[in-house]
PDB file of C-alpha atoms in Angstrom:
ATOM      1  CA  MET G  13     -98.885 -36.206 -41.651  1.00  0.00           C
ATOM      2  CA  GLY G  14    -101.509 -38.882 -41.028  1.00  0.00           C
ATOM      3  CA  ARG G  15    -101.738 -42.413 -42.434  1.00  0.00           C
ATOM      4  CA  THR G  16    -104.364 -41.299 -45.075  1.00  0.00           C
ATOM      5  CA  GLU G  17    -102.255 -38.519 -46.400  1.00  0.00           C
ATOM      6  CA  SER G  18     -99.113 -40.831 -46.486  1.00  0.00           C
ATOM      7  CA  ILE G  19    -100.999 -43.310 -48.659  1.00  0.00           C
ATOM      8  CA  PHE G  20    -102.316 -40.695 -51.047  1.00  0.00           C
ATOM      9  CA  ALA G  21     -98.900 -39.074 -51.061  1.00  0.00           C
ATOM     10  CA  GLY G  22     -97.283 -42.584 -52.044  1.00  0.00           C
ATOM     11  CA  ILE G  23     -99.837 -43.023 -54.846  1.00  0.00           C
ATOM     12  CA  LEU G  24     -99.247 -39.572 -56.232  1.00  0.00           C
ATOM     13  CA  LEU G  25     -95.425 -40.097 -56.245  1.00  0.00           C
ATOM     14  CA  ALA G  26     -95.776 -43.349 -57.908  1.00  0.00           C
ATOM     15  CA  ALA G  27     -98.009 -41.938 -60.626  1.00  0.00           C
ATOM     16  CA  ILE G  28     -95.474 -39.106 -61.173  1.00  0.00           C
ATOM     17  CA  ILE G  29     -92.539 -41.590 -61.614  1.00  0.00           C
ATOM     18  CA  MET G  30     -94.613 -43.712 -63.853  1.00  0.00           C
ATOM     19  CA  ALA G  31     -95.501 -40.681 -66.133  1.00  0.00           C
ATOM     20  CA  VAL G  32     -91.842 -39.640 -66.302  1.00  0.00           C
ATOM     21  CA  ALA G  33     -90.638 -43.200 -67.164  1.00  0.00           C
ATOM     22  CA  VAL G  34     -93.288 -43.211 -70.006  1.00  0.00           C
ATOM     23  CA  VAL G  35     -92.139 -39.907 -71.294  1.00  0.00           C
ATOM     24  CA  VAL G  36     -88.366 -41.068 -71.291  1.00  0.00           C
ATOM     25  CA  LEU G  37     -89.085 -44.469 -72.868  1.00  0.00           C
ATOM     26  CA  ARG G  38     -91.099 -42.923 -75.720  1.00  0.00           C
ATOM     27  CA  SER G  39     -88.521 -40.222 -76.600  1.00  0.00           C
ATOM     28  CA  ASP G  40     -85.850 -42.990 -76.457  1.00  0.00           C
ATOM     29  CA  ALA G  41     -87.909 -45.175 -78.920  1.00  0.00           C
ATOM     30  CA  ARG G  42     -88.130 -42.375 -81.304  1.00  0.00           C
ATOM     31  CA  THR G  43     -84.501 -41.634 -81.447  1.00  0.00           C
ATOM     32  CA  SER G  44     -82.996 -44.979 -81.404  1.00  0.00           C
ATOM     33  CA  GLY G  45     -83.004 -47.953 -83.902  1.00  0.00           C
ATOM     34  CA  PRO G  46     -82.369 -48.097 -87.543  1.00  0.00           C
ATOM     35  CA  SER G  47     -83.456 -45.061 -89.779  1.00  0.00           C
ATOM     36  CA  GLN G  48     -86.439 -45.529 -92.002  1.00  0.00           C
ATOM     37  CA  PRO G  49     -86.086 -44.882 -95.733  1.00  0.00           C
ATOM     38  CA  PHE G  50     -87.056 -41.437 -96.951  1.00  0.00           C
ATOM     39  CA  VAL G  51     -90.573 -41.661 -98.158  1.00  0.00           C
ATOM     40  CA  ILE G  52     -93.245 -39.070 -98.815  1.00  0.00           C
ATOM     41  CA  ALA G  53     -96.529 -39.922-100.259  1.00  0.00           C
ATOM     42  CA  GLU G  54     -97.842 -37.380-102.785  1.00  0.00           C
ATOM     43  CA  PRO G  55    -100.942 -38.381-104.717  1.00  0.00           C
ATOM     44  CA  ASP G  56    -100.253 -36.401-107.768  1.00  0.00           C
ATOM     45  CA  ILE G  57     -96.490 -37.229-107.963  1.00  0.00           C
ATOM     46  CA  GLY G  58     -96.282 -40.501-106.514  1.00  0.00           C
ATOM     47  CA  SER G  59     -94.250 -41.765-103.723  1.00  0.00           C
ATOM     48  CA  PHE G  60     -90.781 -40.424-103.271  1.00  0.00           C
ATOM     49  CA  ASP G  61     -88.546 -43.557-102.455  1.00  0.00           C
ATOM     50  CA  VAL G  62     -85.270 -43.437-104.370  1.00  0.00           C
ATOM     51  CA  ARG G  63     -85.000 -47.016-105.567  1.00  0.00           C
ATOM     52  CA  PHE G  64     -81.437 -47.389-106.912  1.00  0.00           C
ATOM     53  CA  SER G  65     -81.147 -50.100-109.645  1.00  0.00           C
ATOM     54  CA  GLY G  66     -77.292 -50.156-109.687  1.00  0.00           C
ATOM     55  CA  ASN G  67     -77.010 -48.552-113.036  1.00  0.00           C
ATOM     56  CA  THR G  68     -75.450 -45.229-112.506  1.00  0.00           C
ATOM     57  CA  ASP G  69     -77.152 -43.468-115.403  1.00  0.00           C
ATOM     58  CA  ALA G  70     -80.629 -44.691-114.538  1.00  0.00           C
ATOM     59  CA  ASP G  71     -80.089 -43.951-110.841  1.00  0.00           C
ATOM     60  CA  THR G  72     -78.878 -40.339-111.728  1.00  0.00           C
ATOM     61  CA  CYS G  73     -81.914 -39.949-113.905  1.00  0.00           C
ATOM     62  CA  THR G  74     -84.115 -41.194-111.023  1.00  0.00           C
ATOM     63  CA  CYS G  75     -82.557 -38.429-108.778  1.00  0.00           C
ATOM     64  CA  TYR G  76     -82.981 -35.712-111.451  1.00  0.00           C
ATOM     65  CA  GLU G  77     -86.624 -36.383-112.542  1.00  0.00           C
ATOM     66  CA  GLN G  78     -87.806 -36.816-109.000  1.00  0.00           C
ATOM     67  CA  ALA G  79     -86.215 -33.647-107.902  1.00  0.00           C
ATOM     68  CA  TYR G  80     -87.677 -31.885-110.967  1.00  0.00           C
ATOM     69  CA  ALA G  81     -91.115 -33.032-110.089  1.00  0.00           C
ATOM     70  CA  PHE G  82     -90.829 -31.851-106.429  1.00  0.00           C
ATOM     71  CA  GLY G  83     -89.105 -28.614-107.374  1.00  0.00           C
ATOM     72  CA  ALA G  84     -91.965 -27.886-109.756  1.00  0.00           C
ATOM     73  CA  LYS G  85     -94.535 -28.434-106.942  1.00  0.00           C
ATOM     74  CA  TYR G  86     -92.957 -27.150-103.727  1.00  0.00           C
ATOM     75  CA  SER G  87     -89.804 -25.006-104.703  1.00  0.00           C
ATOM     76  CA  ASP G  88     -88.689 -24.617-101.260  1.00  0.00           C
ATOM     77  CA  ILE G  89     -84.873 -25.596-101.438  1.00  0.00           C
ATOM     78  CA  SER G  90     -84.763 -25.278 -97.493  1.00  0.00           C
ATOM     79  CA  SER G  91     -87.252 -28.016 -96.997  1.00  0.00           C
ATOM     80  CA  ASP G  92     -86.771 -31.475 -95.461  1.00  0.00           C
ATOM     81  CA  LEU G  93     -88.033 -32.990 -98.781  1.00  0.00           C
ATOM     82  CA  TYR G  94     -85.130 -31.329-100.581  1.00  0.00           C
ATOM     83  CA  ARG G  95     -82.519 -32.197 -98.133  1.00  0.00           C
ATOM     84  CA  GLY G  96     -83.583 -35.773 -97.740  1.00  0.00           C
ATOM     85  CA  GLY G  97     -83.513 -36.425-101.413  1.00  0.00           C
ATOM     86  CA  PHE G  98     -80.288 -34.638-101.877  1.00  0.00           C
ATOM     87  CA  GLN G  99     -78.799 -36.929 -99.138  1.00  0.00           C
ATOM     88  CA  ALA G 100     -80.188 -40.084-100.636  1.00  0.00           C
ATOM     89  CA  CYS G 101     -78.743 -39.356-104.028  1.00  0.00           C
ATOM     90  CA  GLU G 102     -75.435 -38.036-102.749  1.00  0.00           C
ATOM     91  CA  SER G 103     -74.992 -41.125-100.353  1.00  0.00           C
ATOM     92  CA  ARG G 104     -75.661 -43.642-103.366  1.00  0.00           C
ATOM     93  CA  LEU G 105     -74.013 -41.683-106.282  1.00  0.00           C
ATOM     94  CA  GLY G 106     -71.563 -39.287-104.642  1.00  0.00           C
ATOM     95  CA  HIS G 107     -71.211 -35.720-106.259  1.00  0.00           C
ATOM     96  CA  GLY G 108     -72.906 -36.581-109.590  1.00  0.00           C
ATOM     97  CA  GLY G 109     -76.067 -37.788-107.594  1.00  0.00           C
ATOM     98  CA  ALA G 110     -76.087 -34.717-105.493  1.00  0.00           C
ATOM     99  CA  GLN G 111     -75.631 -32.533-108.626  1.00  0.00           C
ATOM    100  CA  ALA G 112     -78.434 -34.213-110.372  1.00  0.00           C
ATOM    101  CA  TRP G 113     -80.845 -33.727-107.488  1.00  0.00           C
ATOM    102  CA  THR G 114     -79.948 -30.010-107.266  1.00  0.00           C
ATOM    103  CA  TYR G 115     -80.114 -29.376-111.115  1.00  0.00           C
ATOM    104  CA  GLY G 116     -83.500 -31.263-111.168  1.00  0.00           C
ATOM    105  CA  TRP G 117     -84.993 -29.193-108.436  1.00  0.00           C
ATOM    106  CA  SER G 118     -83.801 -26.072-109.848  1.00  0.00           C
ATOM    107  CA  ASN G 119     -85.098 -26.752-113.184  1.00  0.00           C
ATOM    108  CA  GLY G 120     -88.291 -27.942-111.768  1.00  0.00           C
ATOM    109  CA  MET G 121     -88.666 -24.608-110.015  1.00  0.00           C
ATOM    110  CA  THR G 122     -88.332 -22.780-113.249  1.00  0.00           C
ATOM    111  CA  GLY G 123     -90.789 -25.004-114.829  1.00  0.00           C
ATOM    112  CA  THR G 124     -89.036 -25.080-118.236  1.00  0.00           C
ATOM    113  CA  PRO G 125     -90.501 -28.021-120.077  1.00  0.00           C
ATOM    114  CA  GLY G 126     -87.428 -28.697-122.239  1.00  0.00           C
ATOM    115  CA  ARG G 127     -85.403 -29.176-119.015  1.00  0.00           C
ATOM    116  CA  LYS G 128     -87.657 -31.888-117.754  1.00  0.00           C
ATOM    117  CA  SER G 129     -85.895 -34.606-119.593  1.00  0.00           C
ATOM    118  CA  CYS G 130     -83.046 -36.444-117.910  1.00  0.00           C
ATOM    119  CA  ARG G 131     -81.478 -37.219-121.300  1.00  0.00           C
ATOM    120  CA  ASN G 132     -80.863 -33.357-121.789  1.00  0.00           C
ATOM    121  CA  TYR G 133     -79.334 -33.069-118.366  1.00  0.00           C
ATOM    122  CA  MET G 134     -77.052 -36.065-118.921  1.00  0.00           C
ATOM    123  CA  ALA G 135     -75.987 -34.670-122.284  1.00  0.00           C
ATOM    124  CA  GLN G 136     -75.018 -31.317-120.735  1.00  0.00           C
ATOM    125  CA  ALA G 137     -73.245 -32.978-117.648  1.00  0.00           C
ATOM    126  CA  ARG G 138     -71.198 -35.229-119.948  1.00  0.00           C
ATOM    127  CA  ALA G 139     -70.246 -32.169-122.139  1.00  0.00           C
ATOM    128  CA  ALA G 140     -69.279 -30.203-118.925  1.00  0.00           C
ATOM    129  CA  SER G 141     -67.109 -33.118-117.751  1.00  0.00           C
ATOM    130  CA  GLN G 142     -65.291 -33.413-121.042  1.00  0.00           C
ATOM    131  CA  GLY G 143     -64.723 -29.797-121.212  1.00  0.00           C
ATOM    132  CA  HIS G 144     -62.514 -30.076-117.983  1.00  0.00           C
TER     133      HIS G 144
END
């Protein structure tokens, strides 16, 4: 190989190494660091960002009502939207939060207006827990 070919081969090798380094660094940047809050903007529903107040009943209603709104619109229980909300409510409120999200989503899918209210859901949940 002549001197000219060696120079071009070196430049090509350097370009390949830089391209691989850029790909590796970009993929590491996406997977490392703190996780972002679960936020999905929907103009007709608003922004889903569970904001917990510290009041268990109010936070349970936030989970239920937001899940009802999304269930009525999307109805796909296998979606990332469902799983994200479920995990957010479960991590903050435990089993009760996860249950509120699930019932809210299911009731939203059926579209029954009488089940839209969190007050009705909370009354049923209390009655069920007293029955045990």
